[in-house]
């Protein structure tokens, strides 16, 4: 890869316009819920508003990461800045985990000594948030299957949707029954909704940063496919990892029969190997080292 090479649009970049619309929706709802929490005294609204602020930060990071990922590579950063998307997802997950912990602890504290809550205002704001989150969810649905960062934003909005629903139910209880502890219970429910999703996102991001084998790729199966190419004797030192969402890469040492590696056969074998990776595994970026049969023993000694 030469310096100045331009990378294709990443999975997040393909959906950046939808992310921008979701960002505007999220900021508007967050401001409304924060103001509503201040007026009504609702912890559940405050928790949801805090979550929305972090969602807005997460979407902003996703947009910035998508923009940075489109920058050309250089001799210093040969893959450009594509992995900024994963760093953004990891940072967002950590913030969400911290928020969930705070909301759960504060909610448990309030169940013992609940403050007065304006249930009607709480209900109106929660319903408005519910509608806005529903629109945002629809906008992000398709991209959530293609990009880790968009998936993170989608899961956050999904958590917000359930949070707004829980807050609305709690508000109905406060209005009809007068049980103000429902607000604290709803805030704990919101925190518990955030925790598993944040943890899942954090694990996915760390898998990429630790260069784990991408999900859906079995290295034994990949090796077997490469061995079906005519002239290939062995495949070893096989690695697969992910640069950013939707960009898996593979490197391998491929042992080829001496009769095939000479002349034009080597190029033909390399083409077949790359077509195999693209057709069966969706991998379009690979580094394959073709080796003569006599070199295999030395390679196996270095790489058992």
Short mmCIF file of N, CA and C in Angstrom, two decimals, residues 59-148:
data_model
loop_
_atom_site.label_atom_id
_atom_site.label_comp_id
_atom_site.label_asym_id
_atom_site.label_seq_id
_atom_site.Cartn_x
_atom_site.Cartn_y
_atom_site.Cartn_z
N UNK A 59 -22.41 9.54 18.87
CA UNK A 59 -22.70 9.77 17.46
C UNK A 59 -21.73 10.79 16.87
N UNK A 60 -21.39 11.81 17.66
CA UNK A 60 -20.41 12.80 17.20
C UNK A 60 -19.05 12.13 16.95
N UNK A 61 -18.66 11.26 17.89
CA UNK A 61 -17.41 10.52 17.71
C UNK A 61 -17.47 9.65 16.46
N UNK A 62 -18.62 9.03 16.22
CA UNK A 62 -18.78 8.17 15.05
C UNK A 62 -18.63 8.97 13.76
N UNK A 63 -19.24 10.17 13.74
CA UNK A 63 -19.15 11.02 12.54
C UNK A 63 -17.71 11.51 12.32
N UNK A 64 -17.06 11.91 13.41
CA UNK A 64 -15.67 12.36 13.29
C UNK A 64 -14.78 11.21 12.84
N UNK A 65 -15.02 10.02 13.42
CA UNK A 65 -14.22 8.84 13.05
C UNK A 65 -14.43 8.48 11.59
N UNK A 66 -15.68 8.56 11.12
CA UNK A 66 -15.97 8.25 9.71
C UNK A 66 -15.24 9.22 8.79
N UNK A 67 -15.20 10.49 9.19
CA UNK A 67 -14.50 11.49 8.39
C UNK A 67 -13.00 11.23 8.38
N UNK A 68 -12.44 10.94 9.55
CA UNK A 68 -11.00 10.66 9.64
C UNK A 68 -10.63 9.40 8.87
N UNK A 69 -11.52 8.40 8.87
CA UNK A 69 -11.24 7.14 8.20
C UNK A 69 -11.12 7.30 6.69
N UNK A 70 -11.67 8.40 6.14
CA UNK A 70 -11.62 8.65 4.71
C UNK A 70 -10.32 9.32 4.28
N UNK A 71 -9.52 9.73 5.26
CA UNK A 71 -8.26 10.36 4.92
C UNK A 71 -7.29 9.35 4.33
N UNK A 72 -6.42 9.78 3.41
CA UNK A 72 -5.49 8.83 2.79
C UNK A 72 -4.45 8.30 3.77
N UNK A 73 -3.91 7.14 3.45
CA UNK A 73 -2.86 6.56 4.29
C UNK A 73 -1.54 7.30 4.05
N UNK A 74 -0.57 6.99 4.90
CA UNK A 74 0.74 7.61 4.77
C UNK A 74 1.80 6.57 5.15
N UNK A 75 3.06 6.96 5.01
CA UNK A 75 4.12 6.05 5.40
C UNK A 75 4.12 5.77 6.89
N UNK A 76 3.58 6.69 7.67
CA UNK A 76 3.52 6.53 9.13
C UNK A 76 2.28 5.72 9.54
N UNK A 77 1.14 5.98 8.90
CA UNK A 77 -0.10 5.25 9.17
C UNK A 77 -0.56 4.60 7.87
N UNK A 78 -0.12 3.36 7.67
CA UNK A 78 -0.35 2.70 6.39
C UNK A 78 -1.81 2.31 6.16
N UNK A 79 -2.62 2.26 7.21
CA UNK A 79 -4.05 2.03 7.06
C UNK A 79 -4.84 3.32 7.30
N UNK A 80 -4.15 4.44 7.27
CA UNK A 80 -4.83 5.70 7.52
C UNK A 80 -5.32 5.78 8.95
N UNK A 81 -6.50 6.37 9.12
CA UNK A 81 -7.09 6.52 10.46
C UNK A 81 -8.38 5.73 10.58
N UNK A 82 -8.45 4.61 9.87
CA UNK A 82 -9.69 3.83 9.86
C UNK A 82 -10.08 3.30 11.24
N UNK A 83 -9.09 3.01 12.08
CA UNK A 83 -9.41 2.41 13.37
C UNK A 83 -9.90 3.43 14.41
N UNK A 84 -9.93 4.71 14.05
CA UNK A 84 -10.50 5.69 14.97
C UNK A 84 -11.96 5.37 15.29
N UNK A 85 -12.64 4.74 14.34
CA UNK A 85 -14.03 4.34 14.58
C UNK A 85 -14.13 3.38 15.76
N UNK A 86 -13.20 2.43 15.84
CA UNK A 86 -13.21 1.45 16.92
C UNK A 86 -12.83 2.09 18.25
N UNK A 87 -11.87 3.00 18.22
CA UNK A 87 -11.51 3.73 19.44
C UNK A 87 -12.70 4.53 19.96
N UNK A 88 -13.45 5.13 19.04
CA UNK A 88 -14.63 5.90 19.43
C UNK A 88 -15.68 5.00 20.06
N UNK A 89 -15.87 3.82 19.49
CA UNK A 89 -16.85 2.87 20.03
C UNK A 89 -16.45 2.41 21.43
N UNK A 90 -15.16 2.15 21.63
CA UNK A 90 -14.68 1.73 22.95
C UNK A 90 -14.87 2.83 24.00
N UNK A 91 -14.54 4.06 23.62
CA UNK A 91 -14.71 5.18 24.54
C UNK A 91 -16.18 5.38 24.90
N UNK A 92 -17.05 5.24 23.91
CA UNK A 92 -18.48 5.38 24.14
C UNK A 92 -18.99 4.31 25.10
N UNK A 93 -18.51 3.09 24.93
CA UNK A 93 -18.93 1.99 25.80
C UNK A 93 -18.52 2.24 27.25
N UNK A 94 -17.31 2.75 27.45
CA UNK A 94 -16.83 3.03 28.81
C UNK A 94 -17.69 4.11 29.48
N UNK A 95 -18.03 5.16 28.72
CA UNK A 95 -18.88 6.22 29.26
C UNK A 95 -20.26 5.68 29.64
N UNK A 96 -20.80 4.80 28.80
CA UNK A 96 -22.11 4.22 29.07
C UNK A 96 -22.09 3.35 30.33
N UNK A 97 -21.03 2.59 30.51
CA UNK A 97 -20.90 1.75 31.70
C UNK A 97 -20.86 2.61 32.97
N UNK A 98 -20.14 3.74 32.90
CA UNK A 98 -20.06 4.64 34.05
C UNK A 98 -21.43 5.26 34.35
N UNK A 99 -22.15 5.66 33.31
CA UNK A 99 -23.47 6.25 33.50
C UNK A 99 -24.43 5.24 34.12
N UNK A 100 -24.42 4.03 33.61
CA UNK A 100 -25.32 2.99 34.13
C UNK A 100 -25.07 2.76 35.61
N UNK A 101 -23.80 2.71 36.02
CA UNK A 101 -23.48 2.51 37.43
C UNK A 101 -24.02 3.63 38.30
N UNK A 102 -23.86 4.88 37.84
CA UNK A 102 -24.35 6.03 38.62
C UNK A 102 -25.87 5.99 38.77
N UNK A 103 -26.57 5.75 37.66
CA UNK A 103 -28.03 5.76 37.68
C UNK A 103 -28.58 4.67 38.60
N UNK A 104 -27.99 3.50 38.56
CA UNK A 104 -28.46 2.38 39.39
C UNK A 104 -28.26 2.70 40.88
N UNK A 105 -27.08 3.21 41.23
CA UNK A 105 -26.80 3.53 42.63
C UNK A 105 -27.72 4.64 43.14
N UNK A 106 -27.88 5.70 42.36
CA UNK A 106 -28.72 6.82 42.77
C UNK A 106 -30.20 6.41 42.83
N UNK A 107 -30.61 5.54 41.89
CA UNK A 107 -31.99 5.08 41.88
C UNK A 107 -32.31 4.25 43.12
N UNK A 108 -31.39 3.39 43.51
CA UNK A 108 -31.58 2.57 44.72
C UNK A 108 -31.66 3.47 45.95
N UNK A 109 -30.81 4.50 45.97
CA UNK A 109 -30.83 5.45 47.10
C UNK A 109 -32.18 6.16 47.19
N UNK A 110 -32.74 6.54 46.04
CA UNK A 110 -34.00 7.30 46.03
C UNK A 110 -35.22 6.45 46.39
N UNK A 111 -35.10 5.14 46.24
CA UNK A 111 -36.25 4.30 46.61
C UNK A 111 -36.53 4.39 48.12
N UNK A 112 -35.49 4.69 48.89
CA UNK A 112 -35.67 4.81 50.34
C UNK A 112 -36.22 6.16 50.76
N UNK A 113 -35.90 7.20 49.97
CA UNK A 113 -36.35 8.54 50.32
C UNK A 113 -36.71 9.29 49.04
N UNK A 114 -37.85 8.95 48.44
CA UNK A 114 -38.21 9.55 47.14
C UNK A 114 -38.64 11.01 47.27
N UNK A 115 -38.11 11.90 46.43
CA UNK A 115 -38.53 13.30 46.43
C UNK A 115 -39.86 13.46 45.67
N UNK A 116 -40.54 14.58 45.81
CA UNK A 116 -41.77 14.79 45.04
C UNK A 116 -41.50 14.88 43.54
N UNK A 117 -42.44 14.35 42.74
CA UNK A 117 -42.26 14.31 41.28
C UNK A 117 -43.54 14.79 40.60
N UNK A 118 -43.39 15.62 39.58
CA UNK A 118 -44.53 16.08 38.77
C UNK A 118 -44.79 15.03 37.70
N UNK A 119 -45.72 14.14 37.95
CA UNK A 119 -45.98 13.02 37.06
C UNK A 119 -46.49 13.41 35.69
N UNK A 120 -47.33 14.44 35.60
CA UNK A 120 -47.90 14.84 34.31
C UNK A 120 -46.83 15.39 33.37
N UNK A 121 -45.98 16.26 33.89
CA UNK A 121 -44.89 16.80 33.07
C UNK A 121 -43.92 15.68 32.69
N UNK A 122 -43.64 14.80 33.64
CA UNK A 122 -42.76 13.65 33.40
C UNK A 122 -43.30 12.79 32.27
N UNK A 123 -44.61 12.56 32.24
CA UNK A 123 -45.25 11.74 31.21
C UNK A 123 -45.16 12.41 29.84
N UNK A 124 -45.43 13.71 29.78
CA UNK A 124 -45.40 14.43 28.50
C UNK A 124 -44.01 14.38 27.87
N UNK A 125 -42.99 14.61 28.69
CA UNK A 125 -41.61 14.61 28.18
C UNK A 125 -41.19 13.20 27.76
N UNK A 126 -41.59 12.19 28.54
CA UNK A 126 -41.23 10.81 28.23
C UNK A 126 -41.85 10.35 26.91
N UNK A 127 -43.10 10.73 26.65
CA UNK A 127 -43.77 10.35 25.40
C UNK A 127 -43.10 11.02 24.21
N UNK A 128 -42.72 12.30 24.36
CA UNK A 128 -42.01 13.01 23.29
C UNK A 128 -40.67 12.31 22.99
N UNK A 129 -39.98 11.91 24.04
CA UNK A 129 -38.72 11.18 23.86
C UNK A 129 -38.92 9.84 23.19
N UNK A 130 -40.01 9.19 23.53
CA UNK A 130 -40.33 7.89 22.94
C UNK A 130 -40.51 8.00 21.43
N UNK A 131 -41.24 9.01 20.99
CA UNK A 131 -41.48 9.22 19.56
C UNK A 131 -40.19 9.56 18.82
N UNK A 132 -39.38 10.44 19.40
CA UNK A 132 -38.13 10.84 18.76
C UNK A 132 -37.16 9.66 18.67
N UNK A 133 -37.07 8.86 19.72
CA UNK A 133 -36.19 7.68 19.70
C UNK A 133 -36.65 6.66 18.68
N UNK A 134 -37.96 6.52 18.50
CA UNK A 134 -38.48 5.61 17.50
C UNK A 134 -38.05 6.01 16.10
N UNK A 135 -38.09 7.31 15.81
CA UNK A 135 -37.65 7.81 14.50
C UNK A 135 -36.15 7.55 14.30
N UNK A 136 -35.36 7.82 15.34
CA UNK A 136 -33.91 7.61 15.26
C UNK A 136 -33.58 6.13 15.04
N UNK A 137 -34.33 5.25 15.68
CA UNK A 137 -34.10 3.81 15.56
C UNK A 137 -34.30 3.35 14.12
N UNK A 138 -35.35 3.85 13.48
CA UNK A 138 -35.64 3.49 12.09
C UNK A 138 -34.52 3.97 11.17
N UNK A 139 -33.98 5.14 11.44
CA UNK A 139 -32.91 5.69 10.61
C UNK A 139 -31.63 4.85 10.69
N UNK A 140 -31.37 4.27 11.86
CA UNK A 140 -30.11 3.55 12.07
C UNK A 140 -30.20 2.04 11.84
N UNK A 141 -31.40 1.53 11.61
CA UNK A 141 -31.61 0.08 11.57
C UNK A 141 -30.71 -0.62 10.55
N UNK A 142 -30.70 -0.15 9.30
CA UNK A 142 -29.92 -0.83 8.27
C UNK A 142 -28.42 -0.76 8.54
N UNK A 143 -27.95 0.44 8.92
CA UNK A 143 -26.52 0.61 9.16
C UNK A 143 -26.00 -0.19 10.34
N UNK A 144 -26.90 -0.58 11.27
CA UNK A 144 -26.47 -1.32 12.46
C UNK A 144 -25.93 -2.70 12.11
N UNK A 145 -26.26 -3.20 10.92
CA UNK A 145 -25.77 -4.51 10.49
C UNK A 145 -24.41 -4.44 9.81
N UNK A 146 -23.97 -3.23 9.49
CA UNK A 146 -22.77 -3.06 8.68
C UNK A 146 -21.60 -2.42 9.43
N UNK A 147 -21.90 -1.60 10.43
CA UNK A 147 -20.86 -0.84 11.12
C UNK A 147 -20.94 -1.02 12.63
N UNK A 148 -19.78 -1.24 13.25
CA UNK A 148 -19.72 -1.38 14.71
C UNK A 148 -20.14 -0.09 15.39
#
